[in-house]
Amino acid sequence: MSAVVSSSVTPPGGQRRKVSRFNSGLTRALIAEVGAVILTVFTWAGLRTFQNSLEIGAPGPQIALGIEIALGLLVLIVPAYGARAIVRSRQARHLAFERRILDARAAAEDSRDDVLWVVGLGLVAAIVANGTFFLAGHHARVRSVLFNWDLIWRFRVALFHGFVWNVKLFLVAEVLVLVWALFVAVIRQLPGRAFGPIRVIAIVYADVFRGIPTIIVIYLIVFGFPLAGVEPFASHMSPNTQLFWLGTLSLVLVYGAYVAEVYRSGLEGVHWSQSAAARSLGLSQWQTLRHVVIPQAVRRILPPLLNDFVALQKDTALVGLVGLAEILNISSILKSQTFNLSPVTGAAAFFLIVTIPFTRLVDYLIKRDKARTQAG
Amino acid sequence: MSTFLELIDVHKYFGDNEVLRGVSLGVEEHQVVCLIGPSGCGKSTLLRCVNALEMIQQGEIRLDGERVSGRGVDLNALRQDVGIVFQSFNLFPHMSVLDNVTLAPTKVLKLHQSDAVDRAHALLDRIGMWEKRDDYPDRLSGGQQQRVAIVRALAMQPRLMLLDEITSALDPELVAEVLTLVGELAREGMTMLIATHEMGFARDVASKVVFLYAGQIEEAGPPDQMFRDPHSERTRTFLRSIIEAKRM
Ligand SMILES: Nc1ncnc2c1ncn2[C@@H]1O[C@H](COP(=O)(O)OP(=O)(O)OP(=O)(O)O)[C@@H](O)[C@H]1O
Ligand SMILES: [Mg+2]
C-alpha cells in the first residue's frame, strides 16, 4: 500500500521501510525486580549482622539502631521502582495492542527509566550492605578496632589540642607559601639576559623540591638543622615551637615550589594579546599586570592553588612523624595505650571537617565565576 | 607641515627572518591609508611597530615630527596618541563593557570615574551599546565586541588609529556594522592606518592604498588607480586572487 510513496524515495531494489519493532521492556523490568528483591534481602542481612555485632564488640551509640531501621526501610525503594517498571511495561504492551504505538513507546520509556533507578539505587544499596558486612566482620573486630565511637569521643579533647598544631601549621605555611611562591614565580618571569642566572636558580629550586618526597625534606630540615646548630632554630625554643617552625619551613619550601609553578602557568595562560591590548591603551607594565593579567590569571590559578592547599593541610600530619605533638602524633600515642586505632580514625575525621568544606567552597567559587563571565 | 606619521626605511627582523625590508610610508593628518597584501606579507607587524608593540631594527618612525622608534621613547605617551584594534581577543573578558572602556581613561589619563563614564556613555551611545554596558564581552556578538574595542580605543582620544583586519574573524553578516563605524570615523577626519582584506571598503574610505608584498611596498596610490589600473603585475595578481576568492 505504500508502494507509491516508497517508489519515489527508496533506491531501485531497495527494501520497504520496515515497521519499527516495539519492545515493552517487560523482561528487563522483571529481571530488575528480581535483582532488587535479592539486594534488599542482602542489605537487610547486612544490617542485621551489624546490629548483632554491636552486642559482641564495643557497644555503639544508641542512634545506630535508628539509622539501621531507616536504611532498612529506605532500601525498599529499590524493589518499588522495579515493581513500577513492571506495571508500566505491561501498560505499554496493552497500549501497543490497541495500536496506540506512540503512547506505548512513551510508557516503555518510563519503564526503562524505572529500571535505571533500580540499577542506580541498587548499587548504593549494595555498597551499604557490603559496608555493614565488612564492619561487622571478624566478630565485629573491624568496627571496634577502627571505629570505636566511645574511644574517639573520650579522647576528643586531646585530639583537638593536637589538631590546633595542624591548623597553625597550615595557616602559617599557606600565608608564607603564597608570598614565597609569588616571589619565585616572578623571578622566573624576569625578562632579559641579565636575569638569566637567577632564573636558573629559581628553576633548579622548583625542580629539586618537587622531586624530593616531602617527608625526606622534613627529616633533613627538622632533624638536620638543630643538629647542625642552624640559627635561629637552636635550642632556646621550646621543643614544640622549634619543631613547629622547622616543620613550617619544610612545608613552605616544598609547597612553594609547587605553587610557584601554579602561578607561572596561570600568568602564562593569559593570552599574550591581552597584554598587547592593555599596553596599546597606554597602561604601564605594572598596570597591565595589576588590572588585566593577574585578575585573569587568578581565575586559572585558584583551582590548582586550592588543591595544593588541601594537600598541604593533609601533609601537616607528616610533621608529627618527626615529633611535633600534632594530631597524628597524639592519636598514635593513644593507639599504643589502647591497642585500638579508633583515635587515628578520629584524627582523620578532624581533617575531613576542614578539608571537605574547603573543597566544596573551591568548587562553588569556580562555578560562580564561570556563571558570571560566560554566556548563559 | 610635515607628514603626520612617517616611516623611513623601516626594517624588522624576527630572528633571522626579515619581515619588513625597508618600508617607507607617510600618512597625512585626516588621511585614511589602507594596507593590503597577501597573508604573511607583514601588515600586522608594520602596525605593531608603529605603536611600539614590536621594536624595529633599522630605520625610523616619526609621529608629528617626533621620533617614536628606538631607544628613549616614552612608550606610554606614544600609545596614548595611537590606538590599535586587533583581529580578535581585544576586550578584557573579566570586565564589563563599561569597565573595558573606562579602564584606560581612569588609570592612564587619571580621569575621574564619573568623567570617564560620561565619555564612555557618549561613545557607547553612538554605537547603540550603552544598554549593554554591564554585560561581559562573552555575551556580545563578534561585531558588538569589535565595535566596543574601537570605542575603547577612541575613549583615549587618540590622534591616530591602527586597525588590524578587525573584521576578518567575524561572520559575514556582522562585517557591515563594524565597517560602517570605521567609515563614519573616516568621514569625521580620524587619521587611520588600516590593514584589511575588504577591498570594497578600502575603495570607499581610503585616501591611499598601499600594497605590501614580502615586507616591501610594491605599489601605492589612490584607490581608484590601485583597483582599476594597478601598475605592478604582482598587485594585479593579488587583486585577481581576492576577487576570485570572493566569488567562490
Ligand atoms: N612574534 C613573531 N615571531 C616570529 N615571527 C613572526 C612573529 N609575528 C609574525 N611573524 C612572521 O612575520 C611574518 C609577517 O607576519 P604578519 O602577521 O605581519 O603578516 P600579515 O601580513 O599580517 O598576515 P595576515 O594577513 O595573515 O594577518 C610572517 O612570516 C610571520 O610568520
Ligand atoms: Mg595580520
PDB file of C-alpha atoms and ligand atoms in Angstrom, chain A residues 272, chain B residues 12-15 17-20 37-48 54 87 164-165 168 195 197 212, ligand 1:
ATOM      1  CA  TRP A 272      49.521  37.483  25.032  1.00  0.00           C
TER       2      TRP A 272
ATOM      3  CA  LYS B  12      62.100  44.459  11.194  1.00  0.00           C
ATOM      4  CA  TYR B  13      63.553  41.039  11.903  1.00  0.00           C
ATOM      5  CA  PHE B  14      62.158  38.105  13.837  1.00  0.00           C
ATOM      6  CA  GLY B  15      65.436  36.306  14.479  1.00  0.00           C
ATOM      7  CA  ASN B  17      63.578  36.336   9.297  1.00  0.00           C
ATOM      8  CA  GLU B  18      63.421  39.828   7.791  1.00  0.00           C
ATOM      9  CA  VAL B  19      59.729  40.603   7.872  1.00  0.00           C
ATOM     10  CA  LEU B  20      59.856  44.297   6.921  1.00  0.00           C
ATOM     11  CA  GLY B  37      48.663  42.360   0.707  1.00  0.00           C
ATOM     12  CA  PRO B  38      48.820  38.580   0.903  1.00  0.00           C
ATOM     13  CA  SER B  39      48.869  36.771   4.215  1.00  0.00           C
ATOM     14  CA  GLY B  40      52.255  36.930   5.911  1.00  0.00           C
ATOM     15  CA  CYS B  41      53.467  39.984   3.985  1.00  0.00           C
ATOM     16  CA  GLY B  42      53.923  41.931   7.215  1.00  0.00           C
ATOM     17  CA  LYS B  43      50.803  44.084   7.607  1.00  0.00           C
ATOM     18  CA  SER B  44      50.215  43.227  11.245  1.00  0.00           C
ATOM     19  CA  THR B  45      53.898  43.541  12.014  1.00  0.00           C
ATOM     20  CA  LEU B  46      54.001  47.007  10.462  1.00  0.00           C
ATOM     21  CA  LEU B  47      51.070  48.214  12.549  1.00  0.00           C
ATOM     22  CA  ARG B  48      52.528  46.731  15.707  1.00  0.00           C
ATOM     23  CA  GLU B  54      57.397  45.448  18.319  1.00  0.00           C
ATOM     24  CA  GLN B  87      41.578  40.992  14.739  1.00  0.00           C
ATOM     25  CA  ASP B 164      44.438  45.285  12.006  1.00  0.00           C
ATOM     26  CA  GLU B 165      41.965  43.226   9.985  1.00  0.00           C
ATOM     27  CA  SER B 168      38.375  39.064   9.355  1.00  0.00           C
ATOM     28  CA  ALA B 195      45.188  46.582   7.347  1.00  0.00           C
ATOM     29  CA  HIS B 197      41.116  42.264   3.181  1.00  0.00           C
ATOM     30  CA  LEU B 212      52.648  45.323   0.736  1.00  0.00           C
TER      31      LEU B 212
HETATM   32  N1  LIG C   1      56.090  37.189  17.005  1.00  0.00           N
HETATM   33  C1  LIG C   1      56.617  36.676  15.864  1.00  0.00           C
HETATM   34  N2  LIG C   1      57.711  35.903  15.918  1.00  0.00           N
HETATM   35  C2  LIG C   1      58.260  35.399  14.783  1.00  0.00           C
HETATM   36  N3  LIG C   1      57.764  35.601  13.555  1.00  0.00           N
HETATM   37  C3  LIG C   1      56.660  36.353  13.439  1.00  0.00           C
HETATM   38  C4  LIG C   1      56.026  36.927  14.586  1.00  0.00           C
HETATM   39  N4  LIG C   1      54.939  37.622  14.173  1.00  0.00           N
HETATM   40  C5  LIG C   1      54.907  37.488  12.829  1.00  0.00           C
HETATM   41  N5  LIG C   1      55.940  36.740  12.381  1.00  0.00           N
HETATM   42  C6  LIG C   1      56.234  36.416  10.978  1.00  0.00           C
HETATM   43  O1  LIG C   1      56.270  37.631  10.284  1.00  0.00           O
HETATM   44  C7  LIG C   1      55.676  37.490   9.007  1.00  0.00           C
HETATM   45  C8  LIG C   1      54.632  38.573   8.805  1.00  0.00           C
HETATM   46  O2  LIG C   1      53.559  38.351   9.698  1.00  0.00           O
HETATM   47  P1  LIG C   1      52.340  39.326   9.814  1.00  0.00           P
HETATM   48  O3  LIG C   1      51.480  38.805  10.916  1.00  0.00           O
HETATM   49  O4  LIG C   1      52.824  40.727   9.939  1.00  0.00           O
HETATM   50  O5  LIG C   1      51.637  39.118   8.413  1.00  0.00           O
HETATM   51  P2  LIG C   1      50.249  39.717   7.908  1.00  0.00           P
HETATM   52  O6  LIG C   1      50.528  40.460   6.656  1.00  0.00           O
HETATM   53  O7  LIG C   1      49.571  40.449   8.987  1.00  0.00           O
HETATM   54  O8  LIG C   1      49.452  38.401   7.546  1.00  0.00           O
HETATM   55  P3  LIG C   1      47.901  38.096   7.736  1.00  0.00           P
HETATM   56  O9  LIG C   1      47.192  38.699   6.579  1.00  0.00           O
HETATM   57  O10 LIG C   1      47.840  36.596   7.710  1.00  0.00           O
HETATM   58  O11 LIG C   1      47.475  38.667   9.058  1.00  0.00           O
HETATM   59  C9  LIG C   1      55.112  36.091   8.937  1.00  0.00           C
HETATM   60  O12 LIG C   1      56.007  35.306   8.164  1.00  0.00           O
HETATM   61  C10 LIG C   1      55.118  35.621  10.351  1.00  0.00           C
HETATM   62  O13 LIG C   1      55.395  34.243  10.409  1.00  0.00           O
END
